[in-house]
Amino acid sequence: MTVRLDIHTHVGEMFGFQEPTPEIAETVIARIKAAGLDGIAVTDHWRRDWGLALHRVVERHFPNEVIIIPGHEIDVRPAISPFDEYHCTELYLPCGRLFRTYCHPGYYTPNIVIEDGVHGIEVANHHHDWHIRRPKAERVAEEHGLLTFSVSDANVLSEIGAQSTLVDLDEMMRRAIPLD
């Protein structure tokens, strides 16, 4: 199934991590639809609880309206090159699998170290385009067989969908690893 998604947003942070309500969900859904998206991934820094809670509220009160993929953004310090720390989003897909995307390559380090278990890479990021070397990121994606994504990295509601990607959800699920 092909859908348009923004897979890097900080929606919980936008709402101060207050408990997701149907009213908050309705506001987020309206923004998703206004941006022409089928859904988003909620990837708050180091917290996946808010995205999981929003997903449950949307499924309960607004079933089949939009796709909400819970996740979080984490720091990764690769064992093979610990000075090349990077950010990664971990998305918890509905099939009980984990999909990992290398975030805003070039921030913190110009080196791009791809480890096992990384399935995608951002080639455009609304907040971090200033340091992403797109040709290099696309070359790395090709060398490692990664999916490429354009994302908003939204920090305010109006930024959701500032950049997005047409995504084959079935392909993401095939590449993802089973959750333990």
JSON list of C-alpha atoms in Angstrom, two decimals:
[
{"chain": "A", "resi": 1, "resn": "MET", "atom": "CA", "xyz": [0.00, 0.00, 0.00]},
{"chain": "A", "resi": 2, "resn": "THR", "atom": "CA", "xyz": [1.47, 3.33, -1.09]},
{"chain": "A", "resi": 3, "resn": "VAL", "atom": "CA", "xyz": [0.77, 6.33, 1.15]},
{"chain": "A", "resi": 4, "resn": "ARG", "atom": "CA", "xyz": [2.13, 9.84, 1.68]},
{"chain": "A", "resi": 5, "resn": "LEU", "atom": "CA", "xyz": [3.77, 10.14, 5.09]},
{"chain": "A", "resi": 6, "resn": "ASP", "atom": "CA", "xyz": [5.86, 12.53, 7.12]},
{"chain": "A", "resi": 7, "resn": "ILE", "atom": "CA", "xyz": [7.86, 10.03, 9.20]},
{"chain": "A", "resi": 8, "resn": "HIS", "atom": "CA", "xyz": [9.72, 12.47, 11.47]},
{"chain": "A", "resi": 9, "resn": "THR", "atom": "CA", "xyz": [7.61, 14.75, 13.68]},
{"chain": "A", "resi": 10, "resn": "HIS", "atom": "CA", "xyz": [7.74, 15.86, 17.32]},
{"chain": "A", "resi": 11, "resn": "VAL", "atom": "CA", "xyz": [4.01, 16.09, 18.03]},
{"chain": "A", "resi": 12, "resn": "GLY", "atom": "CA", "xyz": [4.17, 15.19, 21.73]},
{"chain": "A", "resi": 13, "resn": "GLU", "atom": "CA", "xyz": [6.70, 17.95, 22.23]},
{"chain": "A", "resi": 14, "resn": "MET", "atom": "CA", "xyz": [4.33, 20.36, 20.43]},
{"chain": "A", "resi": 15, "resn": "PHE", "atom": "CA", "xyz": [1.66, 19.66, 23.03]},
{"chain": "A", "resi": 16, "resn": "GLY", "atom": "CA", "xyz": [4.00, 19.71, 26.03]},
{"chain": "A", "resi": 17, "resn": "PHE", "atom": "CA", "xyz": [3.48, 15.96, 26.44]},
{"chain": "A", "resi": 18, "resn": "GLN", "atom": "CA", "xyz": [0.02, 16.54, 27.92]},
{"chain": "A", "resi": 19, "resn": "GLU", "atom": "CA", "xyz": [-2.08, 13.37, 27.71]},
{"chain": "A", "resi": 20, "resn": "PRO", "atom": "CA", "xyz": [-3.44, 12.94, 24.17]},
{"chain": "A", "resi": 21, "resn": "THR", "atom": "CA", "xyz": [-7.19, 13.60, 24.07]},
{"chain": "A", "resi": 22, "resn": "PRO", "atom": "CA", "xyz": [-9.72, 13.25, 21.27]},
{"chain": "A", "resi": 23, "resn": "GLU", "atom": "CA", "xyz": [-9.51, 17.04, 20.86]},
{"chain": "A", "resi": 24, "resn": "ILE", "atom": "CA", "xyz": [-5.72, 16.94, 20.43]},
{"chain": "A", "resi": 25, "resn": "ALA", "atom": "CA", "xyz": [-6.08, 14.01, 18.04]},
{"chain": "A", "resi": 26, "resn": "GLU", "atom": "CA", "xyz": [-8.68, 15.92, 16.02]},
{"chain": "A", "resi": 27, "resn": "THR", "atom": "CA", "xyz": [-6.31, 18.90, 15.75]},
{"chain": "A", "resi": 28, "resn": "VAL", "atom": "CA", "xyz": [-3.45, 16.67, 14.57]},
{"chain": "A", "resi": 29, "resn": "ILE", "atom": "CA", "xyz": [-5.70, 14.84, 12.09]},
{"chain": "A", "resi": 30, "resn": "ALA", "atom": "CA", "xyz": [-6.89, 18.15, 10.64]},
{"chain": "A", "resi": 31, "resn": "ARG", "atom": "CA", "xyz": [-3.27, 19.24, 10.10]},
{"chain": "A", "resi": 32, "resn": "ILE", "atom": "CA", "xyz": [-2.34, 15.88, 8.53]},
{"chain": "A", "resi": 33, "resn": "LYS", "atom": "CA", "xyz": [-5.23, 16.18, 6.08]},
{"chain": "A", "resi": 34, "resn": "ALA", "atom": "CA", "xyz": [-4.56, 19.87, 5.35]},
{"chain": "A", "resi": 35, "resn": "ALA", "atom": "CA", "xyz": [-0.97, 18.92, 4.45]},
{"chain": "A", "resi": 36, "resn": "GLY", "atom": "CA", "xyz": [-2.24, 16.30, 1.98]},
{"chain": "A", "resi": 37, "resn": "LEU", "atom": "CA", "xyz": [-0.81, 13.42, 3.97]},
{"chain": "A", "resi": 38, "resn": "ASP", "atom": "CA", "xyz": [-2.17, 9.97, 4.74]},
{"chain": "A", "resi": 39, "resn": "GLY", "atom": "CA", "xyz": [-0.37, 9.98, 8.08]},
{"chain": "A", "resi": 40, "resn": "ILE", "atom": "CA", "xyz": [2.67, 10.71, 10.21]},
{"chain": "A", "resi": 41, "resn": "ALA", "atom": "CA", "xyz": [5.15, 9.05, 12.50]},
{"chain": "A", "resi": 42, "resn": "VAL", "atom": "CA", "xyz": [5.41, 10.61, 15.96]},
{"chain": "A", "resi": 43, "resn": "THR", "atom": "CA", "xyz": [9.11, 10.57, 16.81]},
{"chain": "A", "resi": 44, "resn": "ASP", "atom": "CA", "xyz": [9.61, 12.64, 19.94]},
{"chain": "A", "resi": 45, "resn": "HIS", "atom": "CA", "xyz": [13.14, 12.71, 21.35]},
{"chain": "A", "resi": 46, "resn": "TRP", "atom": "CA", "xyz": [13.85, 9.66, 23.52]},
{"chain": "A", "resi": 47, "resn": "ARG", "atom": "CA", "xyz": [10.12, 9.07, 24.26]},
{"chain": "A", "resi": 48, "resn": "ARG", "atom": "CA", "xyz": [7.78, 6.73, 22.46]},
{"chain": "A", "resi": 49, "resn": "ASP", "atom": "CA", "xyz": [4.97, 6.75, 25.03]},
{"chain": "A", "resi": 50, "resn": "TRP", "atom": "CA", "xyz": [3.23, 9.84, 23.66]},
{"chain": "A", "resi": 51, "resn": "GLY", "atom": "CA", "xyz": [3.14, 8.52, 20.09]},
{"chain": "A", "resi": 52, "resn": "LEU", "atom": "CA", "xyz": [1.73, 5.21, 21.35]},
{"chain": "A", "resi": 53, "resn": "ALA", "atom": "CA", "xyz": [-0.95, 7.06, 23.33]},
{"chain": "A", "resi": 54, "resn": "LEU", "atom": "CA", "xyz": [-1.90, 9.26, 20.35]},
{"chain": "A", "resi": 55, "resn": "HIS", "atom": "CA", "xyz": [-2.09, 6.17, 18.14]},
{"chain": "A", "resi": 56, "resn": "ARG", "atom": "CA", "xyz": [-4.53, 4.54, 20.60]},
{"chain": "A", "resi": 57, "resn": "VAL", "atom": "CA", "xyz": [-6.72, 7.69, 20.79]},
{"chain": "A", "resi": 58, "resn": "VAL", "atom": "CA", "xyz": [-6.88, 7.99, 16.99]},
{"chain": "A", "resi": 59, "resn": "GLU", "atom": "CA", "xyz": [-7.67, 4.28, 16.55]},
{"chain": "A", "resi": 60, "resn": "ARG", "atom": "CA", "xyz": [-10.43, 4.48, 19.17]},
{"chain": "A", "resi": 61, "resn": "HIS", "atom": "CA", "xyz": [-12.07, 7.79, 18.23]},
{"chain": "A", "resi": 62, "resn": "PHE", "atom": "CA", "xyz": [-11.11, 8.28, 14.58]},
{"chain": "A", "resi": 63, "resn": "PRO", "atom": "CA", "xyz": [-10.60, 4.81, 13.09]},
{"chain": "A", "resi": 64, "resn": "ASN", "atom": "CA", "xyz": [-9.24, 4.72, 9.52]},
{"chain": "A", "resi": 65, "resn": "GLU", "atom": "CA", "xyz": [-9.00, 8.54, 9.30]},
{"chain": "A", "resi": 66, "resn": "VAL", "atom": "CA", "xyz": [-5.18, 8.74, 9.18]},
{"chain": "A", "resi": 67, "resn": "ILE", "atom": "CA", "xyz": [-2.12, 6.62, 9.89]},
{"chain": "A", "resi": 68, "resn": "ILE", "atom": "CA", "xyz": [-0.27, 7.32, 13.14]},
{"chain": "A", "resi": 69, "resn": "ILE", "atom": "CA", "xyz": [2.98, 5.40, 13.50]},
{"chain": "A", "resi": 70, "resn": "PRO", "atom": "CA", "xyz": [4.39, 5.61, 17.02]},
{"chain": "A", "resi": 71, "resn": "GLY", "atom": "CA", "xyz": [8.12, 5.91, 17.41]},
{"chain": "A", "resi": 72, "resn": "HIS", "atom": "CA", "xyz": [10.90, 8.00, 18.89]},
{"chain": "A", "resi": 73, "resn": "GLU", "atom": "CA", "xyz": [14.19, 9.66, 17.96]},
{"chain": "A", "resi": 74, "resn": "ILE", "atom": "CA", "xyz": [17.31, 8.40, 19.73]},
{"chain": "A", "resi": 75, "resn": "ASP", "atom": "CA", "xyz": [21.06, 9.01, 19.78]},
{"chain": "A", "resi": 76, "resn": "VAL", "atom": "CA", "xyz": [23.23, 6.22, 18.39]},
{"chain": "A", "resi": 77, "resn": "ARG", "atom": "CA", "xyz": [26.95, 5.87, 19.00]},
{"chain": "A", "resi": 78, "resn": "PRO", "atom": "CA", "xyz": [28.14, 3.18, 16.57]},
{"chain": "A", "resi": 79, "resn": "ALA", "atom": "CA", "xyz": [30.53, 0.67, 18.16]},
{"chain": "A", "resi": 80, "resn": "ILE", "atom": "CA", "xyz": [32.68, 0.60, 15.01]},
{"chain": "A", "resi": 81, "resn": "SER", "atom": "CA", "xyz": [33.08, 4.40, 15.01]},
{"chain": "A", "resi": 82, "resn": "PRO", "atom": "CA", "xyz": [31.97, 5.95, 18.34]},
{"chain": "A", "resi": 83, "resn": "PHE", "atom": "CA", "xyz": [32.86, 9.52, 17.34]},
{"chain": "A", "resi": 84, "resn": "ASP", "atom": "CA", "xyz": [30.34, 9.35, 14.49]},
{"chain": "A", "resi": 85, "resn": "GLU", "atom": "CA", "xyz": [27.27, 9.61, 16.72]},
{"chain": "A", "resi": 86, "resn": "TYR", "atom": "CA", "xyz": [24.02, 10.12, 14.84]},
{"chain": "A", "resi": 87, "resn": "HIS", "atom": "CA", "xyz": [20.28, 10.34, 15.41]},
{"chain": "A", "resi": 88, "resn": "CYS", "atom": "CA", "xyz": [17.91, 7.58, 14.39]},
{"chain": "A", "resi": 89, "resn": "THR", "atom": "CA", "xyz": [14.14, 7.30, 14.40]},
{"chain": "A", "resi": 90, "resn": "GLU", "atom": "CA", "xyz": [12.67, 3.99, 15.44]},
{"chain": "A", "resi": 91, "resn": "LEU", "atom": "CA", "xyz": [9.17, 3.38, 14.09]},
{"chain": "A", "resi": 92, "resn": "TYR", "atom": "CA", "xyz": [6.91, 0.76, 15.63]},
{"chain": "A", "resi": 93, "resn": "LEU", "atom": "CA", "xyz": [4.99, -0.58, 12.66]},
{"chain": "A", "resi": 94, "resn": "PRO", "atom": "CA", "xyz": [1.55, -2.20, 13.04]},
{"chain": "A", "resi": 95, "resn": "CYS", "atom": "CA", "xyz": [2.96, -5.61, 12.07]},
{"chain": "A", "resi": 96, "resn": "GLY", "atom": "CA", "xyz": [4.97, -5.81, 15.31]},
{"chain": "A", "resi": 97, "resn": "ARG", "atom": "CA", "xyz": [8.20, -4.80, 13.57]},
{"chain": "A", "resi": 98, "resn": "LEU", "atom": "CA", "xyz": [10.76, -2.03, 14.03]},
{"chain": "A", "resi": 99, "resn": "PHE", "atom": "CA", "xyz": [11.88, 0.24, 11.16]},
{"chain": "A", "resi": 100, "resn": "ARG", "atom": "CA", "xyz": [14.95, 2.46, 11.74]},
{"chain": "A", "resi": 101, "resn": "THR", "atom": "CA", "xyz": [15.86, 5.58, 9.76]},
{"chain": "A", "resi": 102, "resn": "TYR", "atom": "CA", "xyz": [19.16, 7.49, 9.92]},
{"chain": "A", "resi": 103, "resn": "CYS", "atom": "CA", "xyz": [18.17, 11.11, 10.68]},
{"chain": "A", "resi": 104, "resn": "HIS", "atom": "CA", "xyz": [19.59, 14.32, 9.28]},
{"chain": "A", "resi": 105, "resn": "PRO", "atom": "CA", "xyz": [22.92, 12.93, 8.03]},
{"chain": "A", "resi": 106, "resn": "GLY", "atom": "CA", "xyz": [25.77, 15.40, 8.53]},
{"chain": "A", "resi": 107, "resn": "TYR", "atom": "CA", "xyz": [24.56, 16.41, 12.01]},
{"chain": "A", "resi": 108, "resn": "TYR", "atom": "CA", "xyz": [26.65, 15.79, 14.32]},
{"chain": "A", "resi": 109, "resn": "THR", "atom": "CA", "xyz": [29.33, 14.40, 12.02]},
{"chain": "A", "resi": 110, "resn": "PRO", "atom": "CA", "xyz": [29.91, 14.57, 8.26]},
{"chain": "A", "resi": 111, "resn": "ASN", "atom": "CA", "xyz": [30.55, 10.80, 8.27]},
{"chain": "A", "resi": 112, "resn": "ILE", "atom": "CA", "xyz": [27.61, 8.48, 7.65]},
{"chain": "A", "resi": 113, "resn": "VAL", "atom": "CA", "xyz": [28.07, 5.13, 9.37]},
{"chain": "A", "resi": 114, "resn": "ILE", "atom": "CA", "xyz": [25.35, 2.64, 8.42]},
{"chain": "A", "resi": 115, "resn": "GLU", "atom": "CA", "xyz": [24.95, -0.23, 10.86]},
{"chain": "A", "resi": 116, "resn": "ASP", "atom": "CA", "xyz": [22.90, -3.40, 10.59]},
{"chain": "A", "resi": 117, "resn": "GLY", "atom": "CA", "xyz": [19.26, -2.70, 11.35]},
{"chain": "A", "resi": 118, "resn": "VAL", "atom": "CA", "xyz": [19.12, 0.71, 9.64]},
{"chain": "A", "resi": 119, "resn": "HIS", "atom": "CA", "xyz": [16.51, 0.59, 6.87]},
{"chain": "A", "resi": 120, "resn": "GLY", "atom": "CA", "xyz": [16.23, 4.16, 5.65]},
{"chain": "A", "resi": 121, "resn": "ILE", "atom": "CA", "xyz": [17.97, 7.53, 5.51]},
{"chain": "A", "resi": 122, "resn": "GLU", "atom": "CA", "xyz": [16.73, 11.09, 5.30]},
{"chain": "A", "resi": 123, "resn": "VAL", "atom": "CA", "xyz": [17.80, 12.89, 2.13]},
{"chain": "A", "resi": 124, "resn": "ALA", "atom": "CA", "xyz": [15.79, 16.03, 2.90]},
{"chain": "A", "resi": 125, "resn": "ASN", "atom": "CA", "xyz": [14.74, 17.49, 6.25]},
{"chain": "A", "resi": 126, "resn": "HIS", "atom": "CA", "xyz": [12.82, 20.75, 6.65]},
{"chain": "A", "resi": 127, "resn": "HIS", "atom": "CA", "xyz": [14.93, 21.77, 9.69]},
{"chain": "A", "resi": 128, "resn": "HIS", "atom": "CA", "xyz": [18.26, 20.23, 8.76]},
{"chain": "A", "resi": 129, "resn": "ASP", "atom": "CA", "xyz": [18.61, 20.69, 4.99]},
{"chain": "A", "resi": 130, "resn": "TRP", "atom": "CA", "xyz": [21.39, 23.19, 5.62]},
{"chain": "A", "resi": 131, "resn": "HIS", "atom": "CA", "xyz": [23.89, 20.41, 6.35]},
{"chain": "A", "resi": 132, "resn": "ILE", "atom": "CA", "xyz": [22.49, 17.37, 4.50]},
{"chain": "A", "resi": 133, "resn": "ARG", "atom": "CA", "xyz": [24.66, 16.63, 1.50]},
{"chain": "A", "resi": 134, "resn": "ARG", "atom": "CA", "xyz": [21.90, 15.05, -0.55]},
{"chain": "A", "resi": 135, "resn": "PRO", "atom": "CA", "xyz": [24.09, 13.45, -3.25]},
{"chain": "A", "resi": 136, "resn": "LYS", "atom": "CA", "xyz": [26.21, 11.79, -0.55]},
{"chain": "A", "resi": 137, "resn": "ALA", "atom": "CA", "xyz": [23.12, 10.59, 1.37]},
{"chain": "A", "resi": 138, "resn": "GLU", "atom": "CA", "xyz": [21.60, 9.22, -1.84]},
{"chain": "A", "resi": 139, "resn": "ARG", "atom": "CA", "xyz": [24.88, 7.45, -2.69]},
{"chain": "A", "resi": 140, "resn": "VAL", "atom": "CA", "xyz": [24.98, 5.89, 0.80]},
{"chain": "A", "resi": 141, "resn": "ALA", "atom": "CA", "xyz": [21.34, 4.83, 0.40]},
{"chain": "A", "resi": 142, "resn": "GLU", "atom": "CA", "xyz": [22.13, 3.13, -2.90]},
{"chain": "A", "resi": 143, "resn": "GLU", "atom": "CA", "xyz": [25.27, 1.42, -1.52]},
{"chain": "A", "resi": 144, "resn": "HIS", "atom": "CA", "xyz": [23.37, 0.04, 1.50]},
{"chain": "A", "resi": 145, "resn": "GLY", "atom": "CA", "xyz": [19.97, -0.54, -0.12]},
{"chain": "A", "resi": 146, "resn": "LEU", "atom": "CA", "xyz": [18.22, 1.99, 2.12]},
{"chain": "A", "resi": 147, "resn": "LEU", "atom": "CA", "xyz": [14.86, 3.64, 1.50]},
{"chain": "A", "resi": 148, "resn": "THR", "atom": "CA", "xyz": [15.12, 7.44, 1.21]},
{"chain": "A", "resi": 149, "resn": "PHE", "atom": "CA", "xyz": [12.85, 9.93, 2.95]},
{"chain": "A", "resi": 150, "resn": "SER", "atom": "CA", "xyz": [12.02, 13.63, 2.91]},
{"chain": "A", "resi": 151, "resn": "VAL", "atom": "CA", "xyz": [10.67, 14.71, 6.29]},
{"chain": "A", "resi": 152, "resn": "SER", "atom": "CA", "xyz": [9.52, 17.81, 8.14]},
{"chain": "A", "resi": 153, "resn": "ASP", "atom": "CA", "xyz": [11.13, 17.14, 11.56]},
{"chain": "A", "resi": 154, "resn": "ALA", "atom": "CA", "xyz": [8.17, 19.30, 12.63]},
{"chain": "A", "resi": 155, "resn": "ASN", "atom": "CA", "xyz": [8.44, 21.12, 15.94]},
{"chain": "A", "resi": 156, "resn": "VAL", "atom": "CA", "xyz": [5.20, 23.09, 15.52]},
{"chain": "A", "resi": 157, "resn": "LEU", "atom": "CA", "xyz": [1.87, 21.91, 14.14]},
{"chain": "A", "resi": 158, "resn": "SER", "atom": "CA", "xyz": [2.03, 24.04, 10.98]},
{"chain": "A", "resi": 159, "resn": "GLU", "atom": "CA", "xyz": [5.29, 22.33, 9.93]},
{"chain": "A", "resi": 160, "resn": "ILE", "atom": "CA", "xyz": [3.76, 18.85, 9.68]},
{"chain": "A", "resi": 161, "resn": "GLY", "atom": "CA", "xyz": [4.00, 17.89, 6.03]},
{"chain": "A", "resi": 162, "resn": "ALA", "atom": "CA", "xyz": [6.50, 20.64, 5.14]},
{"chain": "A", "resi": 163, "resn": "GLN", "atom": "CA", "xyz": [8.32, 17.72, 3.50]},
{"chain": "A", "resi": 164, "resn": "SER", "atom": "CA", "xyz": [7.00, 14.20, 3.04]},
{"chain": "A", "resi": 165, "resn": "THR", "atom": "CA", "xyz": [7.53, 11.00, 1.07]},
{"chain": "A", "resi": 166, "resn": "LEU", "atom": "CA", "xyz": [5.38, 8.62, -0.94]},
{"chain": "A", "resi": 167, "resn": "VAL", "atom": "CA", "xyz": [5.98, 5.40, 1.00]},
{"chain": "A", "resi": 168, "resn": "ASP", "atom": "CA", "xyz": [5.33, 1.74, 0.22]},
{"chain": "A", "resi": 169, "resn": "LEU", "atom": "CA", "xyz": [4.21, 0.54, 3.67]},
{"chain": "A", "resi": 170, "resn": "ASP", "atom": "CA", "xyz": [4.48, -3.10, 2.63]},
{"chain": "A", "resi": 171, "resn": "GLU", "atom": "CA", "xyz": [8.13, -2.56, 1.67]},
{"chain": "A", "resi": 172, "resn": "MET", "atom": "CA", "xyz": [8.83, -0.86, 5.00]},
{"chain": "A", "resi": 173, "resn": "MET", "atom": "CA", "xyz": [7.29, -3.83, 6.83]},
{"chain": "A", "resi": 174, "resn": "ARG", "atom": "CA", "xyz": [9.34, -6.31, 4.80]},
{"chain": "A", "resi": 175, "resn": "ARG", "atom": "CA", "xyz": [12.58, -4.52, 5.68]},
{"chain": "A", "resi": 176, "resn": "ALA", "atom": "CA", "xyz": [11.77, -3.96, 9.36]},
{"chain": "A", "resi": 177, "resn": "ILE", "atom": "CA", "xyz": [13.04, -6.30, 12.06]},
{"chain": "A", "resi": 178, "resn": "PRO", "atom": "CA", "xyz": [10.79, -8.21, 14.49]},
{"chain": "A", "resi": 179, "resn": "LEU", "atom": "CA", "xyz": [10.37, -6.65, 17.92]},
{"chain": "A", "resi": 180, "resn": "ASP", "atom": "CA", "xyz": [11.59, -8.82, 20.76]}
]
